[in-house]
mmCIF file of C-alpha atoms and ligand atoms in Angstrom:
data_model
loop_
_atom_site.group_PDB
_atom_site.id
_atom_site.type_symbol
_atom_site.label_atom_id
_atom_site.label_comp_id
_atom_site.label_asym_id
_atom_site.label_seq_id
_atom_site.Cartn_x
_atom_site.Cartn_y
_atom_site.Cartn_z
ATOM 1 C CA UNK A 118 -162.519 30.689 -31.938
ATOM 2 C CA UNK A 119 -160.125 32.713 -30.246
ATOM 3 C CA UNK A 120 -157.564 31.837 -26.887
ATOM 4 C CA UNK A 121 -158.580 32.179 -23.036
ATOM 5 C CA UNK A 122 -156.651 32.118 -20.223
ATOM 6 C CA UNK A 123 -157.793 29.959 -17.498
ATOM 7 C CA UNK A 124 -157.166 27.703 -14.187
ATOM 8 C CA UNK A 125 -157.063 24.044 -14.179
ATOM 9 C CA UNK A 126 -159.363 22.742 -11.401
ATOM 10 C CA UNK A 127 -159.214 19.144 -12.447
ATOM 11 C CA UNK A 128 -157.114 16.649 -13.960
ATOM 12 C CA UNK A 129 -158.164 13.384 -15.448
ATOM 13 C CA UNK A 130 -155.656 11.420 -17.374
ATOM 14 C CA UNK A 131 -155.183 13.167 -20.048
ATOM 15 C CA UNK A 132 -157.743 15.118 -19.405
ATOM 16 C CA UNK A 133 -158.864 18.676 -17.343
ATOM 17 C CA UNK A 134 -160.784 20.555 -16.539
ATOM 18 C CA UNK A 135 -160.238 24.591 -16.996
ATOM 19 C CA UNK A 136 -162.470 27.501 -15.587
ATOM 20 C CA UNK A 137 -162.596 30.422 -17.117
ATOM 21 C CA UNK A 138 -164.681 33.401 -16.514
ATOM 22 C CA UNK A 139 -166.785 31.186 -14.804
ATOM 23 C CA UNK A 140 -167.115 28.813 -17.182
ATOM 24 C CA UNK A 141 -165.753 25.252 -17.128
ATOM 25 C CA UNK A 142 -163.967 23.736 -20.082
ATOM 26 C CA UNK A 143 -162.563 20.278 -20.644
ATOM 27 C CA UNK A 144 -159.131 20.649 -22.369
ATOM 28 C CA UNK A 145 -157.022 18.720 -23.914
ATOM 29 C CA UNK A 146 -153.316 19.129 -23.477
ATOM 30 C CA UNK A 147 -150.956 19.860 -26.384
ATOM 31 C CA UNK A 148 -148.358 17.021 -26.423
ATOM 32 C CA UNK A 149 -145.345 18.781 -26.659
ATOM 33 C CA UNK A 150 -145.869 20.712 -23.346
ATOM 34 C CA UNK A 151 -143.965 20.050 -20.575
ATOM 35 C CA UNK A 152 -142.459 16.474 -22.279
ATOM 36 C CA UNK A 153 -139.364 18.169 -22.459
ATOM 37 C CA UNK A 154 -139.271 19.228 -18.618
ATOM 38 C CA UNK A 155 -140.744 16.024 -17.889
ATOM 39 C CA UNK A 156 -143.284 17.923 -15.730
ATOM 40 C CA UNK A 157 -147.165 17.427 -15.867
ATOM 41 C CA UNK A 158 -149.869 19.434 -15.182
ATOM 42 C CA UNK A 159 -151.221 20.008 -12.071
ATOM 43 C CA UNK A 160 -154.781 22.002 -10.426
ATOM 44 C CA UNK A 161 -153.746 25.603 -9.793
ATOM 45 C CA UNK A 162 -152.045 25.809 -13.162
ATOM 46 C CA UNK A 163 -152.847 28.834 -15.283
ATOM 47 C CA UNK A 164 -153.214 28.452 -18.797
ATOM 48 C CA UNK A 165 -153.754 29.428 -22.152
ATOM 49 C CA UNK A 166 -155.885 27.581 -23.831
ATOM 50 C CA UNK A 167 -157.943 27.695 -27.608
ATOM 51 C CA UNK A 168 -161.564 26.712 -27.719
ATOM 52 C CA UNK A 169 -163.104 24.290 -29.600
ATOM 53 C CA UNK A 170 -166.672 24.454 -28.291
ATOM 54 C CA UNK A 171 -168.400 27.221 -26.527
ATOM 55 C CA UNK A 172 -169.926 26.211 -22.749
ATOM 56 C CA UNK A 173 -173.682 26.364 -22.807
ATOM 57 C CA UNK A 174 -173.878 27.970 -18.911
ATOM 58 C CA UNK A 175 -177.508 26.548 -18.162
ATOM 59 C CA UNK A 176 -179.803 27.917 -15.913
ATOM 60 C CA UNK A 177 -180.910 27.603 -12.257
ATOM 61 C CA UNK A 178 -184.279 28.957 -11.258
ATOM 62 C CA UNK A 179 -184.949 30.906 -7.930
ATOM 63 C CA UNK A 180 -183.777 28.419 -5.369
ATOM 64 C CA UNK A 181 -180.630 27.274 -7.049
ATOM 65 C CA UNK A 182 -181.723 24.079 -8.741
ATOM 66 C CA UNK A 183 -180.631 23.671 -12.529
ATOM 67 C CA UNK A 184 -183.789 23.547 -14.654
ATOM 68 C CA UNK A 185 -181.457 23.525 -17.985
ATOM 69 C CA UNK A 186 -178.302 21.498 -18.125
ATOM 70 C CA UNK A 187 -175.037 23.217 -17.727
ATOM 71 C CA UNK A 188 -172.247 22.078 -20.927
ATOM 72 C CA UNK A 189 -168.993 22.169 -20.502
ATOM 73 C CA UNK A 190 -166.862 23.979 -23.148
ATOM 74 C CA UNK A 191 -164.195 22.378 -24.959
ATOM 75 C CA UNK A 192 -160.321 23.630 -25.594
ATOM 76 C CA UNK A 193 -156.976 22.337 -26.087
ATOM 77 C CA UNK A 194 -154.326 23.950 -23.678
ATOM 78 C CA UNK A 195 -151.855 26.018 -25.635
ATOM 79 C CA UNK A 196 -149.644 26.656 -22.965
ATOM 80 C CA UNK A 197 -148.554 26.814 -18.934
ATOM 81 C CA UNK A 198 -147.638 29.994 -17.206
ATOM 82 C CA UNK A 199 -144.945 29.658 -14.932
ATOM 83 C CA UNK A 200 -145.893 28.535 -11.633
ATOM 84 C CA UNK A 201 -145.795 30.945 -8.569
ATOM 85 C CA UNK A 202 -145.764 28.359 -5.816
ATOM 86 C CA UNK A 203 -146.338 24.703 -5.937
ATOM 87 C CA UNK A 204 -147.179 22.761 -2.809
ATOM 88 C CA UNK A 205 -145.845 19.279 -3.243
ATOM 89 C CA UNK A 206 -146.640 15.961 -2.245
ATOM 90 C CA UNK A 207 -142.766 14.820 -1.572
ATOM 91 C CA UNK A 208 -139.631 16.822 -1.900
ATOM 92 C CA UNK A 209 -139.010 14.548 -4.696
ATOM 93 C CA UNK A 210 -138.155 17.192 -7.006
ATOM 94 C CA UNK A 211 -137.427 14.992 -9.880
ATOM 95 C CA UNK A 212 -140.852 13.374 -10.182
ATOM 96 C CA UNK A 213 -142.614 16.939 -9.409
ATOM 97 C CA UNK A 214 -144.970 15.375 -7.820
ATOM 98 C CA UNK A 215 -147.197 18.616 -7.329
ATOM 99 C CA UNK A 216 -150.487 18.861 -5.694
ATOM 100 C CA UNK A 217 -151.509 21.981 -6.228
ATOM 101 C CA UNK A 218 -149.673 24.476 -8.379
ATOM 102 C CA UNK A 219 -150.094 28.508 -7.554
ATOM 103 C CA UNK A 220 -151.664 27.941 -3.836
ATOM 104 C CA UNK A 221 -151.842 31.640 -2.396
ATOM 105 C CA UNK A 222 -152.695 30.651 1.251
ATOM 106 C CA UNK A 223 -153.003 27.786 3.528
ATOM 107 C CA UNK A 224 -155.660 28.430 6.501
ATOM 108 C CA UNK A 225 -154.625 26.625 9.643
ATOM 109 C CA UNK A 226 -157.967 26.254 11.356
ATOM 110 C CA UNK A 227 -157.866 24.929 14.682
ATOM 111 C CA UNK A 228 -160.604 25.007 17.591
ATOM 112 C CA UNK A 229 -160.474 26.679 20.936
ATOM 113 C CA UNK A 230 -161.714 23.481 22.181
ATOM 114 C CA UNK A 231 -163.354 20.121 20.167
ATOM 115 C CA UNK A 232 -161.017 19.546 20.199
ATOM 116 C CA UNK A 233 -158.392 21.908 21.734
ATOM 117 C CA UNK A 234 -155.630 23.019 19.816
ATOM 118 C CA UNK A 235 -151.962 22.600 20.152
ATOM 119 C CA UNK A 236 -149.466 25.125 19.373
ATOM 120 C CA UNK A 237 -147.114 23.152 18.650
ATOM 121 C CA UNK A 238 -149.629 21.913 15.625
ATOM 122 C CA UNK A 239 -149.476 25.132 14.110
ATOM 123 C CA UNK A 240 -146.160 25.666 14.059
ATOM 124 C CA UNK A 241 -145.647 22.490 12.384
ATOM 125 C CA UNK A 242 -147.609 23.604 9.781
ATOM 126 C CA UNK A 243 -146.349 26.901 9.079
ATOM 127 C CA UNK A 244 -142.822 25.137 9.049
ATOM 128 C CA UNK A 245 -144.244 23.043 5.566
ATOM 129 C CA UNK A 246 -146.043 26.773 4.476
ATOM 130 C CA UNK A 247 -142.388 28.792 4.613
ATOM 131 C CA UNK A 248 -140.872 25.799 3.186
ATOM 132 C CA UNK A 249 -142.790 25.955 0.363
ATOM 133 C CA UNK A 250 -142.628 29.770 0.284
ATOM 134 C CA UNK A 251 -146.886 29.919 0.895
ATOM 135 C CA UNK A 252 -148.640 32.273 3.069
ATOM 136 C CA UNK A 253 -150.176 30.731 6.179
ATOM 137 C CA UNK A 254 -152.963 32.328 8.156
ATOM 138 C CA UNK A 255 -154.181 30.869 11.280
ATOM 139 C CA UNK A 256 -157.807 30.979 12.712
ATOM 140 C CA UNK A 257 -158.655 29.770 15.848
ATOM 141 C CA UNK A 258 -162.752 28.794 15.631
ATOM 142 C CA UNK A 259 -165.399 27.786 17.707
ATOM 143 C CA UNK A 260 -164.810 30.690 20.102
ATOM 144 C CA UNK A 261 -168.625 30.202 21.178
ATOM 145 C CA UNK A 262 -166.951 27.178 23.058
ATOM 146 C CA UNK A 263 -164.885 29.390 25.757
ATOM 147 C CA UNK A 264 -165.354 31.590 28.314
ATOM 148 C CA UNK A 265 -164.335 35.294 28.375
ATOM 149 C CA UNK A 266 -160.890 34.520 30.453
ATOM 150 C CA UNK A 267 -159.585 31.625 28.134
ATOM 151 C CA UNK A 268 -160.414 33.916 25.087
ATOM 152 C CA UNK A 269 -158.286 36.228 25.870
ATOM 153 C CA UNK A 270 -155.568 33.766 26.195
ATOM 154 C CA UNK A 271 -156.690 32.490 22.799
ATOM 155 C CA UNK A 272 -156.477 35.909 21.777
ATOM 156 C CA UNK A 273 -152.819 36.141 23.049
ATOM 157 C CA UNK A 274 -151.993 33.085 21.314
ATOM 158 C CA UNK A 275 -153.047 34.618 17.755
ATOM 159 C CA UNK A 276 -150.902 37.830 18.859
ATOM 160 C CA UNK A 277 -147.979 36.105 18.745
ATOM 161 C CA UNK A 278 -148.611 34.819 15.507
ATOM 162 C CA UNK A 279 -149.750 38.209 13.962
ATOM 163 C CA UNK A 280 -146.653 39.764 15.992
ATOM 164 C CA UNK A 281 -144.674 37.289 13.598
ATOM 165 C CA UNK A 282 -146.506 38.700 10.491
ATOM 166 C CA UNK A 283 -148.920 35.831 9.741
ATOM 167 C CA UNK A 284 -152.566 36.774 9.107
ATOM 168 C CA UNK A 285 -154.755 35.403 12.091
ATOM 169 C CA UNK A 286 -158.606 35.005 12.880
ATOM 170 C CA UNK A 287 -160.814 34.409 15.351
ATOM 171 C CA UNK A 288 -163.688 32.710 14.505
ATOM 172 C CA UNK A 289 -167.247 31.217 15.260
ATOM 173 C CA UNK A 290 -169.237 29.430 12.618
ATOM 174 C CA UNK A 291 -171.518 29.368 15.733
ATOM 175 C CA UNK A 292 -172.145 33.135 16.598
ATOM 176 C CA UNK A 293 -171.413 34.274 13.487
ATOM 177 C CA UNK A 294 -167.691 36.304 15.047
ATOM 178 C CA UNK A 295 -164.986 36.976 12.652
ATOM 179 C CA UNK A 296 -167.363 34.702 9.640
ATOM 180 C CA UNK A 297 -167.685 37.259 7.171
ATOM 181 C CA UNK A 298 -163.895 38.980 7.274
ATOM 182 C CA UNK A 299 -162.703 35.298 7.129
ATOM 183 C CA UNK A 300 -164.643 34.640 3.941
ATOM 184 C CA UNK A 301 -163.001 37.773 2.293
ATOM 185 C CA UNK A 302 -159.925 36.623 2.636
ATOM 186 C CA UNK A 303 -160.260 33.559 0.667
ATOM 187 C CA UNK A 304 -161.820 36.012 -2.497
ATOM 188 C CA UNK A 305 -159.692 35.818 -5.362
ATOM 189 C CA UNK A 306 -156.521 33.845 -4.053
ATOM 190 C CA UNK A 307 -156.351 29.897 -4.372
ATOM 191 C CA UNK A 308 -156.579 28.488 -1.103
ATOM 192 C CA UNK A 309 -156.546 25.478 1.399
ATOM 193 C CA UNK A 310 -157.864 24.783 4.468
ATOM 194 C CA UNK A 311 -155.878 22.638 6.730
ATOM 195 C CA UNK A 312 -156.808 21.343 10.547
ATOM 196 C CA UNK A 313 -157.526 18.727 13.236
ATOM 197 C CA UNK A 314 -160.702 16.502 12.547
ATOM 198 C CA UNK A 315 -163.751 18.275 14.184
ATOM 199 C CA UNK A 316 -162.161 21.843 13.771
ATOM 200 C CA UNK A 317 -164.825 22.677 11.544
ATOM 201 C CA UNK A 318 -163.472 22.680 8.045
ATOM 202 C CA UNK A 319 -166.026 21.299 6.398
ATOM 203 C CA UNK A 320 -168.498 23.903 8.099
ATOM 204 C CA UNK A 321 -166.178 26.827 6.428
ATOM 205 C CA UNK A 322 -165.549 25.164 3.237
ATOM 206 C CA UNK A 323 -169.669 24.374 2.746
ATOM 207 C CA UNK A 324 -170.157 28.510 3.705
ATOM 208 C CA UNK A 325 -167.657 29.286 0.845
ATOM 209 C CA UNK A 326 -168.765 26.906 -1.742
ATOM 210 C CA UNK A 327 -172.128 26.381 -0.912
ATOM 211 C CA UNK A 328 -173.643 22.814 -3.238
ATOM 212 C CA UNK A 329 -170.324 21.857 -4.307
ATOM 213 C CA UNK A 330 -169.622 18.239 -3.497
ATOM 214 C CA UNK A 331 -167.229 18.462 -0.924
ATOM 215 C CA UNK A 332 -165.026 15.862 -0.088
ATOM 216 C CA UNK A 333 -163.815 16.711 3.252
ATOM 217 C CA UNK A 334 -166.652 15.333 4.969
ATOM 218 C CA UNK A 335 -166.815 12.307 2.791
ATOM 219 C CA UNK A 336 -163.622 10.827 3.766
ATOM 220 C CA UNK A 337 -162.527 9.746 7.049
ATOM 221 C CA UNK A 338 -159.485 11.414 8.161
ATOM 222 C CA UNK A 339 -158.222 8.761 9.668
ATOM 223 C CA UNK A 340 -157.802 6.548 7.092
ATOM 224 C CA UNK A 341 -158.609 8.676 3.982
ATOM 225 C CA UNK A 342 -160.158 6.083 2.628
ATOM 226 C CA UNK A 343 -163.822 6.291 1.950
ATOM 227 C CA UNK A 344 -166.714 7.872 -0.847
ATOM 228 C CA UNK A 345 -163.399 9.061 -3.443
ATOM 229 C CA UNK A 346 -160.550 6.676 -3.487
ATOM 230 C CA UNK A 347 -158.594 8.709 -5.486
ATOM 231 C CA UNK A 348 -156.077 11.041 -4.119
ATOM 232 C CA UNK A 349 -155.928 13.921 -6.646
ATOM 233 C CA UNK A 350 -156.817 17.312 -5.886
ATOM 234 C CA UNK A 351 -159.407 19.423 -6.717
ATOM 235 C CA UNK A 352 -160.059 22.792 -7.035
ATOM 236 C CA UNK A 353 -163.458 24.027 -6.321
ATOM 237 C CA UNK A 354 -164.358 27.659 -7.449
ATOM 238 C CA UNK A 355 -165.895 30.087 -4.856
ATOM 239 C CA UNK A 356 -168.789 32.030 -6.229
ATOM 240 C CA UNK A 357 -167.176 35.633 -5.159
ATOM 241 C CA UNK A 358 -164.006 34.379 -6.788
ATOM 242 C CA UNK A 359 -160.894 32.273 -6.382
ATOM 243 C CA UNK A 360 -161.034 28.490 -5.114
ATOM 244 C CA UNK A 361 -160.084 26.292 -2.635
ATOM 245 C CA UNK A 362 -158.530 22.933 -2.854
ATOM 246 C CA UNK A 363 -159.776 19.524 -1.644
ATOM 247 C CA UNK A 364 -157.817 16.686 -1.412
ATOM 248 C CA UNK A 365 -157.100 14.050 1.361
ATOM 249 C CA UNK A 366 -153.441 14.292 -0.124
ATOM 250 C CA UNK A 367 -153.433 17.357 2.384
ATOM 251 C CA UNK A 368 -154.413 15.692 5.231
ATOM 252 C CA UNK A 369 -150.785 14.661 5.409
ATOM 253 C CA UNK A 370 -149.808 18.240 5.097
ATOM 254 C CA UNK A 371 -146.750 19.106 7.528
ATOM 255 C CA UNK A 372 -145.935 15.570 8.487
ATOM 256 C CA UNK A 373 -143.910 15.464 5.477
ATOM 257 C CA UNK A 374 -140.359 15.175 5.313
ATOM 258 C CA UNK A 375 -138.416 17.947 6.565
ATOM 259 C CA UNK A 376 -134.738 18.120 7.656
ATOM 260 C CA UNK A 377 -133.703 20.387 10.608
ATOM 261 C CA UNK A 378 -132.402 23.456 9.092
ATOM 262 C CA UNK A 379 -135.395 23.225 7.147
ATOM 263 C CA UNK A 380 -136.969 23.992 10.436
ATOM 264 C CA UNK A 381 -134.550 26.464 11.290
ATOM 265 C CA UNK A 382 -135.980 28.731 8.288
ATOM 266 C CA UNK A 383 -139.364 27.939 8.710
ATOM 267 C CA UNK A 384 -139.634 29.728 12.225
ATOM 268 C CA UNK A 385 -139.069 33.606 10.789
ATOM 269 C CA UNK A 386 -138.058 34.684 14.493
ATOM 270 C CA UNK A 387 -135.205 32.332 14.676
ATOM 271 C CA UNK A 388 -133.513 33.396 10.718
ATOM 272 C CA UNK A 389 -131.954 36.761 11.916
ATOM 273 C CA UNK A 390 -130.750 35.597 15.254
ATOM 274 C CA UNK A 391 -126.856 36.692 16.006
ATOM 275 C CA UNK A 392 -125.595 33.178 16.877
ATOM 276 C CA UNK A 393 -122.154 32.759 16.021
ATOM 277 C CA UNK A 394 -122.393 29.869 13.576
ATOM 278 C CA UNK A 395 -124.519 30.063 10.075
ATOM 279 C CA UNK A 396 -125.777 27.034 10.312
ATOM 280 C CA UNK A 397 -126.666 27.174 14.164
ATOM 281 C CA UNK A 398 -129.479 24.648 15.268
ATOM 282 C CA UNK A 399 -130.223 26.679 18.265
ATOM 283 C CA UNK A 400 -129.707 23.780 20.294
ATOM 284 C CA UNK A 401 -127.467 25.393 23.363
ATOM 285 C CA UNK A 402 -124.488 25.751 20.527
ATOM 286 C CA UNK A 403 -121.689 27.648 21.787
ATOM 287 C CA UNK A 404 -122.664 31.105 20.876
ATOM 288 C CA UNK A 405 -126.451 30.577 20.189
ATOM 289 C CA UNK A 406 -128.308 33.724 20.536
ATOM 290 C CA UNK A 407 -131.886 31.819 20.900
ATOM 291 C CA UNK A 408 -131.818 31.286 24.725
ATOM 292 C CA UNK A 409 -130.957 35.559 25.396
ATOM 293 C CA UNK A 410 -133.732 35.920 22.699
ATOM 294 C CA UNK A 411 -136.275 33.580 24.535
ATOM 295 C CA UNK A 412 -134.981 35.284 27.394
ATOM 296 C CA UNK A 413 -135.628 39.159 26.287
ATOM 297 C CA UNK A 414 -138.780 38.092 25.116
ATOM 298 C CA UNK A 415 -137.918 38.731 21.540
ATOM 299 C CA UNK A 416 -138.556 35.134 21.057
ATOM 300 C CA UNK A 417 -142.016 33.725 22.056
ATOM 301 C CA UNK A 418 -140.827 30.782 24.731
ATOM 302 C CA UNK A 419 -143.551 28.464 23.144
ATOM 303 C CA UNK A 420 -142.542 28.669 20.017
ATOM 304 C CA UNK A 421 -138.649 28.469 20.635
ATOM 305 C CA UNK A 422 -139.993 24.926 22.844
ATOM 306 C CA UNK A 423 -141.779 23.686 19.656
ATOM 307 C CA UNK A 424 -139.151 24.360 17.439
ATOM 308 C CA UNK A 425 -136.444 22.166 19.852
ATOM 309 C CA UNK A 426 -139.299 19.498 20.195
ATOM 310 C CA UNK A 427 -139.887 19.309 16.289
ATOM 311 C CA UNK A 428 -135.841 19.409 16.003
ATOM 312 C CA UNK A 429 -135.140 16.629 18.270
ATOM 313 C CA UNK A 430 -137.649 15.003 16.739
ATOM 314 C CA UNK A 431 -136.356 14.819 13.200
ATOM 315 C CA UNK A 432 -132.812 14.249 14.328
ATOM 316 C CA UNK A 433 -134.465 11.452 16.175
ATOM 317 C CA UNK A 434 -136.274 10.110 13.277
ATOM 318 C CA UNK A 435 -132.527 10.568 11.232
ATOM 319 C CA UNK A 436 -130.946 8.515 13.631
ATOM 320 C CA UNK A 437 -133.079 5.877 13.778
ATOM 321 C CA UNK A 438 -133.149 5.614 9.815
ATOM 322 C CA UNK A 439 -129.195 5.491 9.846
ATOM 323 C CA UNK A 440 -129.169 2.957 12.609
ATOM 324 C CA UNK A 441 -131.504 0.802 10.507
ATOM 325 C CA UNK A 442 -128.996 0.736 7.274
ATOM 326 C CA UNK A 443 -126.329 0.150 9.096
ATOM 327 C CA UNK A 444 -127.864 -3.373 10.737
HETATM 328 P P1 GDP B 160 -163.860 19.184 10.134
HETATM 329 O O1 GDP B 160 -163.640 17.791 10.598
HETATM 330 O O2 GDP B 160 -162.679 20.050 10.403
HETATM 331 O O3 GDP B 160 -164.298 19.273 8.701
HETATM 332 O O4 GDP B 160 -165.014 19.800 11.044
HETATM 333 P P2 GDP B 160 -166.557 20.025 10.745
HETATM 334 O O5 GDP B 160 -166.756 21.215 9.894
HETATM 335 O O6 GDP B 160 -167.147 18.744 10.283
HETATM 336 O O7 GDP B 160 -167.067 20.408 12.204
HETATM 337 C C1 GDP B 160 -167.057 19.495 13.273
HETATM 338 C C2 GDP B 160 -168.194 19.845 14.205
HETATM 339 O O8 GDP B 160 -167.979 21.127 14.764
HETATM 340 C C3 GDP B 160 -169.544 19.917 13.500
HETATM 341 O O9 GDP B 160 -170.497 19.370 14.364
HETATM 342 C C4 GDP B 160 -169.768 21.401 13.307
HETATM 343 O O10 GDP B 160 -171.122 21.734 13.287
HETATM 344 C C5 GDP B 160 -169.090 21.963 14.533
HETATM 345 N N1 GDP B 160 -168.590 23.343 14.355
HETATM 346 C C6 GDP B 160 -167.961 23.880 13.289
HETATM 347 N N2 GDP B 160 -167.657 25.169 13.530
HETATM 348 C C7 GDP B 160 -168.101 25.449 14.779
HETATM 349 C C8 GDP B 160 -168.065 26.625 15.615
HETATM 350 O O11 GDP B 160 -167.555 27.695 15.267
HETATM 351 N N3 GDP B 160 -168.609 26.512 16.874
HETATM 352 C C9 GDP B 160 -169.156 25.354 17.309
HETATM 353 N N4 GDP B 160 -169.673 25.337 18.536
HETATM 354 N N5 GDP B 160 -169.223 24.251 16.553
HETATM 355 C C10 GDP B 160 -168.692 24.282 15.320
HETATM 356 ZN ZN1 ZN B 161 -128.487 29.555 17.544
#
């Protein structure tokens, strides 16, 4: 039986799971990969794998309900392509801790109101995207919940974002607005969907993958414990193609540890800026160009207060940790 090429949606000890075409396969891994690198493999990975035992594909009568069992097929895993991204759980490079390798986009969906967003939210979050060299999009949803003056404001909220290059939707799972452009986007890319509790995530994700067991409403945000206990990701196939990824390890996503010039380059309007040190924080420096910037309007004013906010903050949080080791 001859080789496919395939992505890993699932991983199981030593076990995974591999789509294809379509079709699911449970692989095995060839020892000798990655023990070297001392790497492991991760959902998102694309590989090349041999088959051992052809997937029976079952089938589902008129309204979707299996009247013959689906098999999976069987392989061993030949190889790993190199990764193009890989969104990680710490920057802990050496235990490559990876959640999801090869993520395309993460969609920041927040609500126009239940609850409200924050700005400063999103920003956060698209500081962790560049970081990690992914492509954020934001959509703001539920725009059946506001009247005509606040949407425009909502509307000149996503302009600044789209100004900056980012992809940006507005959205109603509601009325129906922006519903079918936002599904596109997510055809043929792996993708997550990150957000506030109650932004409607699970609403988009059960449009997308419509019968797939999804785990976002299962577990409470809050906690992230509940139904699964486990924390590894999952990739869940979207019946126009591509897949989306579903873990509670995501939930996390943004609050992770990042240092201030890490910030610094995650805020694309701020990397070009004239100031007359490299390695400017843009924190009233002698010679920082942000304030003229903010000033000309070159530099959205919100954003430029987010950024010093999530600065302050991490020096903050620095300070406190070296105060703490030296006592
Ligand atoms: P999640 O916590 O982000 O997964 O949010 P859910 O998808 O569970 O949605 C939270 C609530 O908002 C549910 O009651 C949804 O029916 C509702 N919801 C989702 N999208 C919309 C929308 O576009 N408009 C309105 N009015 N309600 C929505
Ligand atoms: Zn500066």
């Amino acid at each position: 039986m001859g080789r496919l090429i395939g992505t890993v949606t699932k991983v199981v000890g030593a076990k995974s799971q591999v789509m294809s075409a379509g079709q699911p396969y449970r692989c095995d891994l060839r020892a000798r990969i990655f023990r070297r690198k001392n790497k492991r493999l991760a959902v998102g990975d694309e590989v090349e794998f041999s088959v051992t035992g052809e997937p029976e594909a079952g089938t589902k009568d008129d309204e979707g309900v299996w009247v013959a069992e689906a098999r999976e097929g069987e392989g061993v895993i030949e190889a790993v392509r190199p990764r193009r991204s890989a969104l990680r759980r710490v920057r802990d490079f050496k235990r490559d801790q990876v959640i999801c390798a090869n993520l395309d986009q993460v969609f920041i969906l927040v609500a126009v109101h239940d609850p409200p967003y924050k700005r400063a939210f999103i920003d956060r979050l698209i500081v962790a995207c560049e970081r990690d060299a992914i492509e954020a999009v934001v959509v703001f949803n539920k725009l059946d919940l506001c009247a005509d003056d606040y949407a425009e404001l909502v509307a000149e909220d996503a302009a600044v974002y789209h100004a900056l290059g980012y992809r940006t939707y507005l959205s109603s799972a509601s009325s129906g607005l922006g519903v079918d452009e936002l599904g596109l986007a997510f055809t043929d890319k792996i993708s997550a969907v990150v957000g506030p509790s109650g932004a409607g995530k699970s609403t988009l994700l059960n449009r997308l993958c419509p019968g797939e067991d999804l785990r976002t409403g299962a577990v409470s945000e809050s906690d992230g414990r509940g139904r699964h206990t486990t924390t590894a990701a999952e990739l869940m196939p979207i019946p126009a193609g591509g897949f989306v990824v579903d873990t509670p390890g995501l939930r996390g996503f943004g609050l992770w540890d990042l240092d201030p010039s890490e910030v610094a380059s995650g805020y694309r309007e701020l990397i070009d800026l004239s100031c007359k040190y490299r390695n400017c924080l843009h924190r009233s420096e002698p010679g920082c160009a942000a304030a003229a910037a903010v000033e000309s309007g070159e530099v959205d004013e919100e954003r430029y207060e987010s950024y010093l906010h999530l600065v302050e903050e991490l020096l903050q949080d620095d300070e406190g940790r070296q105060n703490q080791r030296r006592r």
